[in-house]
XYZ file of N, CA and C in Angstrom:
771
model
N -162.272 -102.496 -217.121
C -161.015 -103.238 -215.978
C -161.691 -104.553 -214.936
N -160.806 -104.818 -214.455
C -160.625 -105.973 -213.347
C -161.747 -105.923 -212.075
N -162.571 -106.493 -211.981
C -163.151 -106.632 -210.998
C -162.830 -107.058 -209.802
N -163.128 -107.337 -208.119
C -162.168 -107.880 -207.451
C -161.438 -106.358 -206.617
N -160.575 -107.085 -205.473
C -159.253 -105.861 -205.502
C -158.224 -106.892 -205.177
N -157.185 -105.698 -205.484
C -155.647 -106.109 -204.951
C -155.202 -105.882 -204.133
N -154.266 -106.879 -203.513
C -153.739 -107.395 -201.701
C -152.534 -106.588 -202.076
N -152.180 -105.855 -201.198
C -150.459 -105.529 -201.423
C -150.726 -105.850 -199.648
N -148.653 -106.555 -199.273
C -148.457 -106.695 -198.234
C -147.038 -105.560 -198.562
N -147.263 -105.070 -196.981
C -145.672 -103.733 -197.036
C -144.808 -104.109 -196.171
N -143.920 -104.632 -195.899
C -142.815 -105.107 -194.515
C -142.236 -103.221 -194.502
N -142.350 -103.333 -192.983
C -141.612 -102.054 -193.235
C -140.413 -101.983 -191.832
N -140.114 -103.358 -191.409
C -138.976 -103.189 -190.623
C -137.258 -104.110 -191.288
N -137.325 -104.284 -192.617
C -136.223 -104.574 -193.446
C -136.924 -106.217 -194.322
N -138.190 -106.648 -194.128
C -138.815 -107.180 -194.982
C -139.179 -106.993 -196.226
N -139.591 -108.009 -197.104
C -140.181 -107.600 -198.679
C -141.101 -107.134 -198.453
N -142.341 -107.180 -199.720
C -143.213 -106.606 -199.857
C -143.889 -107.417 -200.962
N -145.226 -107.770 -201.101
C -145.818 -108.438 -202.302
C -146.987 -108.280 -202.566
N -147.482 -108.607 -203.793
C -148.963 -108.620 -203.946
C -149.455 -109.376 -204.840
N -150.937 -109.075 -205.053
C -151.836 -110.559 -205.722
C -153.232 -109.893 -205.529
N -153.788 -111.142 -206.833
C -155.053 -110.353 -206.702
C -156.001 -111.565 -205.487
N -156.737 -111.070 -204.858
C -157.076 -111.154 -203.986
C -158.354 -112.360 -203.806
N -157.889 -113.483 -203.704
C -159.056 -114.591 -203.973
C -159.059 -115.644 -203.061
N -159.755 -115.336 -201.936
C -160.248 -115.939 -200.601
C -159.099 -115.208 -200.079
N -158.258 -116.528 -199.491
C -157.185 -116.210 -198.136
C -155.571 -115.628 -199.215
N -155.308 -114.767 -199.233
C -153.646 -114.642 -199.708
C -152.567 -114.742 -198.822
N -151.480 -115.590 -199.206
C -150.791 -115.923 -198.470
C -149.459 -115.365 -199.147
N -148.240 -115.012 -198.036
C -147.498 -114.605 -198.560
C -145.786 -115.195 -197.892
N -144.961 -115.256 -198.035
C -143.742 -115.526 -197.557
C -142.690 -114.882 -198.235
N -141.739 -114.427 -197.246
C -141.086 -113.369 -196.919
C -139.860 -113.975 -196.779
N -138.566 -114.070 -197.234
C -137.309 -115.005 -197.749
C -135.994 -114.440 -197.099
N -134.965 -114.687 -196.798
C -134.010 -114.253 -197.058
C -133.872 -113.344 -195.550
N -134.329 -113.631 -194.642
C -134.387 -112.388 -193.089
C -133.002 -113.230 -192.472
N -133.276 -112.064 -191.028
C -132.361 -112.485 -190.146
C -132.592 -113.342 -189.080
N -131.833 -114.438 -188.362
C -132.478 -115.100 -187.239
C -132.767 -114.232 -186.555
N -133.534 -114.620 -185.641
C -134.273 -113.881 -184.333
C -134.500 -112.408 -184.594
N -134.854 -112.474 -185.910
C -135.139 -110.427 -186.214
C -136.808 -110.102 -186.278
N -137.000 -108.951 -185.646
C -138.670 -108.636 -185.483
C -139.000 -108.086 -186.848
N -139.829 -108.353 -187.525
C -140.423 -107.840 -189.235
C -141.606 -107.525 -188.890
N -142.811 -106.347 -189.223
C -143.754 -106.091 -189.002
C -144.383 -106.015 -190.468
N -145.329 -106.122 -190.262
C -146.074 -106.343 -191.680
C -147.622 -105.444 -191.582
N -147.801 -104.694 -192.696
C -149.063 -104.071 -192.763
C -149.814 -104.416 -194.121
N -150.446 -104.000 -194.390
C -151.550 -104.871 -195.303
C -152.999 -103.310 -195.944
N -152.813 -103.470 -197.290
C -153.768 -102.509 -198.198
C -154.402 -103.189 -198.905
N -155.981 -102.302 -199.607
C -156.320 -103.563 -200.778
C -156.434 -101.879 -201.264
N -156.973 -102.459 -202.961
C -157.020 -101.690 -204.081
C -158.035 -101.953 -204.812
N -159.309 -101.481 -204.870
C -160.316 -102.090 -205.370
C -160.444 -102.121 -207.263
N -161.007 -102.118 -207.725
C -161.848 -102.382 -209.312
C -161.344 -101.266 -209.825
N -161.388 -99.897 -209.416
C -161.211 -98.635 -209.215
C -159.654 -97.776 -209.306
N -158.559 -99.187 -208.689
C -157.453 -98.614 -208.902
C -157.231 -97.427 -207.267
N -158.107 -97.692 -206.356
C -158.109 -96.588 -205.650
C -157.759 -97.526 -203.882
N -156.412 -97.200 -203.325
C -155.853 -97.899 -202.714
C -156.651 -97.580 -201.162
N -157.084 -98.984 -200.352
C -157.357 -97.826 -198.903
C -155.957 -97.625 -198.169
N -156.160 -96.824 -196.761
C -154.848 -97.120 -196.264
C -154.147 -98.216 -195.344
N -152.846 -98.330 -195.115
C -152.972 -99.448 -194.767
C -152.779 -99.088 -193.377
N -153.513 -100.975 -192.285
C -153.880 -101.243 -191.140
C -152.500 -100.522 -190.118
N -152.959 -99.765 -189.447
C -152.008 -98.873 -188.587
C -151.128 -99.619 -187.711
N -151.636 -101.221 -187.274
C -150.723 -101.818 -185.846
C -150.106 -102.818 -187.236
N -150.483 -103.526 -187.965
C -149.945 -104.646 -188.592
C -149.582 -105.592 -187.630
N -149.158 -106.528 -188.173
C -148.298 -107.510 -187.348
C -146.925 -107.814 -187.277
N -146.489 -107.886 -185.994
C -145.049 -108.178 -185.923
C -144.622 -109.442 -185.433
N -143.897 -110.171 -186.340
C -143.283 -111.538 -186.040
C -141.782 -111.573 -186.227
N -141.378 -112.744 -185.535
C -140.064 -112.709 -185.500
C -139.369 -114.130 -186.161
N -138.641 -114.072 -186.697
C -137.565 -115.206 -187.452
C -137.088 -116.371 -186.175
N -137.639 -117.505 -186.465
C -136.724 -118.331 -185.474
C -135.166 -118.409 -185.035
N -134.953 -119.072 -184.132
C -132.960 -119.274 -184.230
C -133.035 -120.363 -185.115
N -131.727 -120.361 -185.282
C -131.079 -121.361 -185.464
C -130.955 -122.457 -184.461
N -130.621 -123.901 -184.853
C -130.166 -124.715 -183.530
C -129.327 -124.261 -182.766
N -129.110 -124.676 -181.437
C -127.765 -124.615 -180.605
C -126.160 -125.060 -181.282
N -125.807 -124.382 -180.511
C -124.197 -124.659 -181.203
C -123.773 -124.709 -180.082
N -122.296 -125.058 -180.173
C -121.045 -124.547 -179.051
C -121.473 -125.259 -177.698
N -122.587 -126.560 -178.003
C -122.672 -126.926 -176.418
C -121.458 -127.365 -175.605
N -121.459 -127.075 -174.346
C -120.373 -127.718 -173.968
C -120.665 -127.881 -172.157
N -120.073 -129.043 -171.867
C -120.646 -129.443 -169.956
C -118.966 -130.061 -169.807
N -118.838 -128.994 -168.792
C -117.659 -129.236 -167.649
C -117.646 -129.679 -166.703
N -117.568 -131.239 -165.925
C -117.200 -131.184 -164.967
C -116.483 -130.413 -163.352
N -116.728 -129.297 -162.705
C -115.827 -128.615 -161.877
C -115.773 -129.258 -160.660
N -116.078 -130.287 -160.276
C -116.327 -130.644 -158.793
C -117.061 -132.292 -158.881
N -117.043 -132.573 -157.590
C -117.553 -134.157 -157.010
C -119.222 -133.563 -157.174
N -119.694 -132.584 -157.587
C -121.141 -132.192 -157.272
C -121.341 -130.985 -157.678
N -120.674 -130.448 -158.902
C -120.551 -128.976 -159.836
C -120.376 -129.550 -160.970
N -122.008 -129.032 -162.231
C -120.949 -128.835 -163.955
C -121.697 -127.751 -163.957
N -120.388 -126.805 -164.809
C -120.988 -126.165 -165.850
C -121.332 -126.432 -166.930
N -122.154 -125.778 -167.708
C -122.330 -125.814 -168.939
C -122.450 -124.153 -169.460
N -122.541 -124.383 -171.124
C -122.653 -122.831 -172.157
C -122.505 -123.674 -173.232
N -123.348 -122.474 -174.031
C -123.783 -122.454 -175.623
C -123.183 -121.328 -176.184
N -123.040 -121.658 -177.520
C -122.910 -119.838 -178.304
C -124.142 -118.960 -177.709
N -123.923 -117.885 -178.343
C -124.716 -116.725 -178.240
C -125.199 -116.494 -179.594
N -126.703 -116.477 -179.830
C -127.553 -115.816 -180.760
C -127.492 -114.705 -181.044
N -128.037 -113.872 -182.308
C -128.270 -112.543 -182.162
C -129.519 -112.229 -181.592
N -129.771 -110.769 -180.524
C -130.914 -110.457 -180.222
C -131.437 -111.157 -179.132
N -130.438 -112.047 -178.613
C -130.679 -112.720 -177.295
C -131.060 -112.397 -175.919
N -130.773 -111.173 -175.651
C -131.468 -110.483 -174.278
C -132.544 -109.691 -175.337
N -133.391 -109.578 -175.863
C -134.695 -108.797 -176.613
C -135.928 -109.468 -176.196
N -136.610 -108.586 -176.272
C -138.427 -109.368 -175.863
C -138.317 -110.771 -175.228
N -138.686 -111.637 -176.198
C -138.960 -113.497 -174.888
C -137.501 -114.308 -175.390
N -136.450 -113.514 -175.704
C -135.724 -114.163 -176.697
C -134.838 -114.935 -175.052
N -134.231 -115.929 -175.376
C -133.473 -116.521 -174.477
C -133.090 -117.856 -174.729
N -132.420 -118.335 -173.410
C -132.020 -120.167 -173.701
C -132.774 -120.372 -172.822
N -132.801 -121.946 -172.483
C -133.061 -123.049 -171.526
C -132.830 -123.941 -171.478
N -132.248 -124.211 -170.140
C -131.521 -125.771 -169.710
C -131.854 -126.505 -169.105
N -132.126 -127.385 -169.099
C -133.175 -129.109 -168.913
C -132.146 -130.050 -168.355
N -132.210 -130.294 -166.898
C -131.204 -131.865 -167.189
C -132.185 -133.128 -167.597
N -131.756 -134.337 -168.521
C -132.728 -134.748 -169.165
C -131.997 -136.350 -168.931
N -130.880 -136.326 -167.695
C -130.603 -137.609 -167.589
C -130.077 -137.454 -166.066
N -130.319 -138.128 -165.536
C -130.315 -138.363 -163.617
C -131.516 -136.939 -162.755
N -131.839 -137.920 -162.180
C -133.524 -137.030 -161.540
C -132.780 -135.765 -160.570
N -131.473 -135.986 -160.178
C -130.459 -134.602 -159.315
C -130.415 -133.425 -159.713
N -130.773 -133.571 -160.790
C -129.917 -131.878 -162.007
C -131.283 -131.474 -162.132
N -130.630 -130.052 -162.293
C -131.815 -129.172 -162.184
C -132.254 -128.069 -163.837
N -132.797 -127.321 -163.886
C -133.167 -126.850 -165.002
C -132.856 -124.664 -164.839
N -132.526 -124.448 -165.405
C -132.129 -122.807 -165.654
C -132.628 -121.800 -167.067
N -133.267 -120.999 -167.070
C -133.709 -120.476 -168.527
C -132.937 -118.800 -167.951
N -131.880 -118.614 -167.593
C -131.336 -117.132 -167.331
C -130.644 -116.425 -168.832
N -129.479 -117.935 -168.849
C -128.266 -117.393 -170.128
C -128.270 -118.085 -170.430
N -127.050 -118.059 -171.242
C -126.126 -119.260 -172.081
C -125.229 -119.936 -171.564
N -125.200 -119.361 -170.249
C -124.166 -120.113 -168.965
C -125.179 -120.901 -167.821
N -124.789 -122.127 -167.823
C -125.160 -122.634 -166.126
C -124.615 -123.344 -165.204
N -124.884 -123.292 -164.321
C -124.028 -124.070 -163.165
C -124.667 -124.757 -162.876
N -124.790 -126.207 -162.375
C -125.699 -126.805 -161.621
C -124.881 -127.578 -160.147
N -125.262 -127.868 -159.354
C -125.015 -127.676 -158.328
C -125.431 -128.870 -157.106
N -125.042 -129.209 -156.458
C -125.536 -130.069 -155.452
C -125.775 -131.861 -156.148
N -124.985 -132.072 -157.126
C -124.844 -133.420 -157.584
C -124.095 -134.152 -156.997
N -124.211 -135.543 -157.187
C -123.384 -136.813 -156.819
C -122.318 -136.653 -157.575
N -121.326 -137.592 -156.334
C -119.620 -137.723 -157.048
C -120.066 -138.708 -158.337
N -119.489 -138.464 -159.019
C -119.391 -139.809 -160.416
C -120.177 -140.446 -160.626
N -121.889 -139.250 -161.482
C -122.522 -139.787 -161.787
C -122.876 -138.740 -162.799
N -123.241 -139.513 -164.295
C -123.583 -138.929 -165.202
C -124.957 -138.305 -165.062
N -124.733 -136.834 -165.707
C -125.841 -135.810 -165.610
C -125.686 -135.586 -167.401
N -126.934 -136.088 -167.803
C -127.302 -135.152 -169.058
C -128.349 -133.952 -169.200
N -127.989 -132.934 -170.233
C -128.539 -131.300 -170.101
C -128.791 -131.456 -171.625
N -129.777 -130.512 -172.078
C -130.471 -130.092 -173.407
C -130.714 -128.470 -172.635
N -130.317 -127.701 -174.490
C -130.490 -126.641 -174.293
C -131.209 -126.285 -175.617
N -131.820 -125.446 -175.476
C -132.582 -124.507 -176.658
C -132.479 -123.666 -176.353
N -133.100 -122.740 -177.824
C -133.057 -121.204 -177.784
C -134.138 -121.116 -178.257
N -134.918 -119.990 -177.342
C -136.269 -118.726 -177.520
C -136.077 -117.404 -178.826
N -136.923 -117.419 -179.280
C -136.933 -116.655 -180.063
C -137.865 -115.358 -179.339
N -137.820 -114.140 -179.870
C -138.452 -112.958 -179.739
C -140.200 -113.159 -179.602
N -140.170 -114.229 -179.471
C -141.490 -114.905 -179.537
C -141.857 -115.811 -178.394
N -140.541 -116.079 -178.087
C -140.729 -117.423 -177.127
C -140.804 -118.515 -177.849
N -140.281 -118.899 -179.083
C -140.870 -120.144 -179.850
C -139.478 -121.017 -179.912
N -139.474 -122.062 -179.114
C -137.899 -122.840 -178.977
C -137.658 -123.093 -180.097
N -136.475 -123.394 -180.198
C -135.499 -124.377 -181.161
C -135.702 -125.746 -180.717
N -135.170 -126.728 -182.163
C -134.958 -127.825 -181.345
C -133.968 -127.779 -180.051
N -133.394 -128.830 -178.999
C -132.702 -128.811 -178.550
C -131.680 -129.747 -178.834
N -130.721 -129.451 -178.126
C -129.309 -130.530 -178.380
C -128.898 -130.903 -177.049
N -128.243 -131.769 -176.757
C -127.780 -132.504 -175.492
C -126.727 -132.606 -175.845
N -126.025 -132.850 -174.125
C -124.612 -133.147 -174.376
C -124.929 -133.777 -172.428
N -123.279 -134.572 -172.622
C -123.898 -135.567 -171.050
C -122.340 -135.306 -171.207
N -122.292 -135.236 -168.852
C -121.048 -135.180 -168.764
C -120.926 -136.135 -167.198
N -119.863 -136.574 -166.584
C -119.853 -137.139 -165.596
C -119.253 -136.202 -164.057
N -119.598 -136.340 -163.200
C -119.049 -135.289 -161.693
C -117.436 -136.179 -161.468
N -116.939 -135.338 -160.920
C -115.447 -136.012 -160.438
C -116.066 -136.657 -159.475
N -115.011 -138.039 -159.230
C -114.958 -138.793 -158.375
C -114.281 -138.033 -156.785
N -114.826 -139.004 -155.962
C -114.488 -138.255 -154.702
C -113.172 -139.324 -154.241
N -112.245 -138.085 -153.624
C -110.530 -138.504 -153.653
C -110.972 -139.902 -152.393
N -109.979 -141.222 -152.744
C -109.695 -141.733 -151.376
C -109.607 -141.643 -150.454
N -110.277 -141.970 -149.428
C -109.472 -141.600 -147.308
C -109.296 -142.711 -147.066
N -109.464 -142.122 -145.543
C -109.177 -143.271 -144.419
C -108.306 -144.578 -145.107
N -107.190 -144.427 -145.503
C -106.255 -145.076 -146.280
C -105.500 -145.474 -145.041
N -105.456 -147.215 -145.004
C -104.217 -147.897 -143.896
C -103.941 -148.950 -144.966
N -103.031 -149.617 -144.094
C -101.787 -150.562 -144.105
C -102.144 -151.678 -143.427
N -102.413 -152.745 -144.027
C -101.700 -153.969 -142.749
C -101.515 -155.364 -143.610
N -101.160 -156.316 -142.751
C -100.764 -157.322 -143.470
C -99.618 -157.224 -144.178
N -98.584 -156.752 -142.918
C -97.144 -156.477 -144.034
C -96.259 -157.746 -144.055
N -95.302 -157.844 -144.727
C -95.002 -159.166 -144.983
C -93.759 -158.821 -145.116
N -92.815 -159.914 -145.905
C -91.574 -159.059 -146.503
C -91.595 -159.093 -147.780
N -93.042 -159.523 -148.444
C -92.854 -159.558 -150.091
C -94.709 -158.329 -150.282
N -95.022 -158.468 -149.293
C -96.398 -158.196 -149.665
C -97.180 -156.830 -148.775
N -97.523 -156.590 -148.688
C -99.013 -155.342 -147.789
C -100.169 -154.672 -149.203
N -100.934 -154.964 -147.743
C -102.308 -154.233 -148.297
C -102.981 -152.729 -147.690
N -103.211 -152.439 -148.908
C -103.742 -150.756 -148.931
C -105.430 -150.965 -148.659
N -105.689 -150.364 -147.601
C -107.187 -150.202 -147.642
C -107.454 -148.558 -147.557
N -108.802 -148.380 -147.992
C -109.504 -146.959 -148.997
C -111.014 -147.029 -148.757
N -111.351 -146.097 -148.494
C -112.614 -145.600 -148.449
C -113.037 -144.634 -149.820
N -114.272 -144.224 -150.254
C -114.426 -143.315 -150.947
C -115.782 -143.270 -150.736
N -116.241 -142.075 -151.159
C -117.830 -141.969 -150.946
C -118.289 -141.951 -152.838
N -117.992 -143.198 -153.273
C -118.431 -142.770 -154.808
C -119.214 -144.212 -155.186
N -120.033 -143.993 -156.307
C -120.965 -145.165 -156.905
C -120.030 -146.590 -156.773
N -120.825 -147.607 -156.744
C -119.929 -149.013 -157.334
C -119.895 -148.736 -159.001
N -118.838 -148.919 -159.511
C -118.243 -148.941 -160.411
C -117.394 -148.371 -160.986
N -117.235 -147.365 -159.755
C -116.003 -146.482 -160.161
C -114.364 -147.177 -159.866
N -113.859 -146.900 -160.548
C -112.369 -147.244 -160.588
C -111.229 -146.841 -160.422
N -110.263 -147.443 -159.371
C -109.461 -147.059 -158.404
C -108.098 -147.776 -158.944
N -107.324 -146.474 -158.696
C -105.418 -147.325 -159.286
C -105.027 -146.712 -157.523
N -103.971 -148.134 -157.856
C -103.324 -148.343 -156.068
C -101.287 -148.108 -157.097
N -100.874 -147.214 -156.261
C -99.621 -147.202 -156.487
C -98.750 -147.835 -155.550
N -97.269 -148.234 -155.704
C -96.260 -148.027 -154.716
C -95.121 -147.612 -154.917
N -93.645 -147.644 -154.341
C -92.937 -146.602 -154.513
C -91.861 -146.797 -153.820
N -90.420 -147.108 -154.158
C -89.615 -147.402 -152.961
C -89.002 -145.378 -152.789
N -89.713 -144.170 -153.506
C -89.268 -143.084 -153.205
C -90.966 -142.702 -152.726
N -90.228 -141.826 -151.788
C -91.013 -140.913 -150.934
C -91.923 -139.555 -152.063
N -91.277 -139.366 -153.460
C -91.808 -138.547 -154.359
C -92.471 -139.182 -155.444
N -92.557 -140.681 -155.312
C -92.835 -141.402 -156.001
C -92.092 -141.480 -157.566
N -90.763 -141.130 -157.433
C -90.009 -140.719 -158.507
C -90.157 -142.375 -159.567
N -89.600 -143.305 -158.506
C -89.837 -144.433 -158.870
C -90.463 -145.274 -159.056
N -91.431 -146.010 -159.166
C -92.403 -146.817 -158.821
C -92.501 -147.871 -159.200
N -92.502 -148.691 -158.123
C -92.430 -150.365 -157.544
C -93.304 -151.605 -158.738
N -94.413 -150.688 -158.233
C -95.658 -151.808 -158.887
C -96.774 -151.034 -158.591
N -97.819 -151.389 -159.558
C -99.060 -150.532 -159.906
C -100.169 -151.534 -159.931
N -101.306 -151.096 -159.707
C -102.381 -152.174 -159.630
C -103.243 -152.156 -161.093
N -103.192 -151.179 -161.510
C -103.715 -150.760 -163.119
C -104.798 -150.570 -162.057
N -105.698 -149.819 -163.464
C -107.651 -149.361 -163.444
C -108.046 -150.350 -163.225
N -109.097 -150.498 -162.116
C -109.870 -151.363 -162.248
C -111.056 -150.845 -160.771
N -112.750 -151.769 -160.890
C -113.681 -151.148 -159.894
C -113.728 -152.380 -159.448
N -112.423 -153.678 -159.311
C -113.205 -154.749 -158.325
C -112.112 -155.069 -157.416
N -111.495 -153.885 -156.708
C -110.511 -154.003 -156.046
C -111.020 -154.381 -154.512
N -112.728 -153.400 -154.406
C -113.610 -153.092 -153.199
C -112.847 -152.534 -152.333
N -111.917 -151.286 -151.894
C -111.574 -150.787 -151.295
C -110.312 -151.053 -150.947
N -109.551 -152.315 -151.292
C -108.947 -152.447 -150.699
C -107.538 -153.195 -151.711
N -106.413 -153.426 -151.874
C -105.424 -154.323 -153.201
C -104.098 -154.574 -152.362
N -104.085 -155.746 -152.547
C -102.284 -156.366 -152.157
C -101.424 -156.484 -152.776
N -100.657 -155.854 -152.925
C -99.520 -155.719 -153.396
C -98.166 -157.228 -152.725
N -97.725 -158.089 -153.659
C -97.702 -158.625 -153.057
C -95.580 -159.558 -154.765
N -95.195 -158.324 -154.574
C -94.041 -158.764 -155.248
C -92.825 -157.548 -154.693
N -93.063 -157.204 -153.564
C -92.401 -155.832 -152.825
C -90.985 -156.567 -152.446
N -90.308 -155.463 -152.231
C -88.599 -155.987 -151.877
C -88.765 -156.363 -150.298
N -87.877 -157.294 -149.900
C -87.766 -157.696 -148.128
C -87.116 -156.113 -147.788
N -87.539 -155.940 -146.480
C -86.734 -154.568 -145.984
C -86.232 -153.661 -146.010
N -87.425 -153.073 -146.913
C -87.459 -151.832 -147.459
C -88.757 -150.810 -147.355
N -88.360 -149.590 -147.233
C -89.443 -149.079 -147.248
C -90.022 -148.264 -148.692
N -91.821 -148.904 -148.169
C -92.371 -148.819 -149.544
C -93.915 -147.538 -148.980
N -93.854 -146.791 -149.984
C -94.760 -145.679 -150.176
C -96.192 -146.336 -151.225
N -96.737 -146.124 -150.699
C -98.253 -145.888 -151.250
C -99.244 -144.844 -151.255
N -99.917 -144.999 -152.856
C -101.263 -144.024 -152.321
C -102.233 -144.524 -153.591
N -103.552 -143.762 -153.715
C -104.755 -144.298 -154.141
C -105.123 -143.178 -155.041
N -105.998 -143.054 -156.322
C -106.400 -142.287 -157.001
C -107.764 -142.960 -156.901
N -108.978 -142.349 -157.608
C -110.081 -142.578 -158.539
C -110.086 -142.047 -159.876
N -110.926 -142.465 -160.163
C -111.324 -141.999 -161.398
C -113.020 -141.784 -162.163
N -113.615 -140.775 -162.693
C -115.114 -141.277 -162.948
C -115.518 -141.517 -164.371
N -116.118 -141.797 -164.776
C -116.536 -142.425 -166.159
C -116.529 -141.563 -167.142
N -115.623 -140.522 -166.861
C -115.160 -140.356 -168.007
C -113.397 -140.109 -168.183
N -113.158 -141.251 -167.250
C -111.665 -141.322 -167.237
C -110.905 -139.877 -166.882
N -111.709 -139.057 -166.014
C -111.111 -138.104 -165.173
C -110.428 -138.590 -163.760
N -109.211 -138.697 -163.539
C -108.322 -138.724 -162.052
C -108.791 -137.947 -161.161
N -108.840 -138.433 -159.750
C -108.833 -137.513 -159.162
C -107.389 -136.841 -158.641
N -107.492 -136.162 -157.172
C -105.849 -136.465 -156.364
C -105.815 -137.483 -156.110
N -104.498 -137.228 -155.823
C -103.729 -138.676 -155.221
C -104.306 -138.238 -153.195
N -104.823 -139.494 -152.858
C -105.187 -139.752 -151.776
C -103.891 -139.395 -150.898
N -104.042 -139.104 -149.766
C -102.489 -138.880 -148.749
C -101.583 -140.393 -148.898
N -100.704 -140.492 -148.819
C -99.154 -140.753 -148.782
C -99.363 -141.762 -147.712
N -98.873 -143.512 -147.692
C -98.534 -143.857 -146.519
C -97.549 -144.570 -146.949
N -96.501 -145.005 -145.938
C -95.600 -145.975 -145.743
C -95.583 -146.455 -144.672
N -94.379 -148.277 -145.028
C -93.735 -149.208 -144.333
C -92.877 -149.436 -144.512
N -92.221 -150.116 -143.654
C -91.115 -151.004 -144.072
C -91.535 -152.675 -143.904
N -91.105 -153.106 -145.189
C -91.208 -155.011 -145.160
C -90.552 -155.293 -144.557
N -90.935 -156.467 -143.967
C -90.562 -157.469 -143.055
C -89.281 -158.070 -143.909
N -87.863 -157.862 -142.640
C -86.981 -158.648 -143.268
C -87.075 -160.002 -143.207
N -85.988 -160.809 -144.447
C -86.307 -162.141 -144.664
C -85.519 -163.295 -143.543
N -86.210 -164.202 -143.082
C -85.668 -164.704 -142.049
C -83.863 -165.241 -142.322
N -83.285 -165.717 -141.072
C -82.075 -165.806 -141.264
C -81.587 -167.439 -141.671
N -80.726 -167.428 -142.967
C -80.495 -168.635 -143.618
C -79.729 -169.584 -142.148
N -80.663 -170.930 -142.323
C -79.525 -171.524 -141.045
C -78.333 -171.819 -141.594
N -77.755 -171.404 -140.137
C -76.126 -171.690 -139.869
C -75.370 -173.433 -140.830
N -74.599 -173.418 -141.292
C -73.876 -174.283 -141.585
C -72.771 -174.601 -140.481
N -72.376 -176.075 -140.781
C -71.267 -176.343 -139.578
C -70.349 -176.674 -139.942
N -68.909 -176.399 -139.357
C -67.443 -177.084 -140.048
C -67.413 -178.921 -139.879
């Protein structure tokens, strides 16, 4: 008969089993398993006389790895808050399985390891924040990370005012607690509800808190409003509405008979 020992590995939780002649270290790879699931393997030997040992009683239990995260989403919900979510994965609430979020761009962001959804608060207006997420399997081993980026909302322009009212011009002023580079849009209308837009500034970050309209109609009530938008081009609500009446044109010199 043969000499030496035959080695058998037995999976008792859905995995496979295998055997081979023991010569040094025996390696066995089990395939076709389920993501983030635990499998327990036990081993026994058979000698040259064909007599098997008993299997080791406890064996070894390992969890398969998780696939990379999918369905990663980031949504700004306010000027200081971002909501994040990712698809769930099998057995995500068993053993050491879980999720891990981390802000990887902008030091003001936070981290979380509680669930597949995470809301980060206390952020700055119109700032870009980047987040990575990874899955942890039942042994706490992470997957590769997947990242997503989003801007918080911009602040609505406030403290609006008008000055330099002329026959065809008016200057609109505003302030907003937004970072440099925030774009603003200024509109003027001849109607209180802005059904008829008379003129618009177009989006720009160069207005510096004021914009002057120069093609208004004389002796006409004009209405004005301002909007800001963030780096993802998501606009704010409109500011409060302002109105003024442009000056009338001076009288023309009378003629003489």
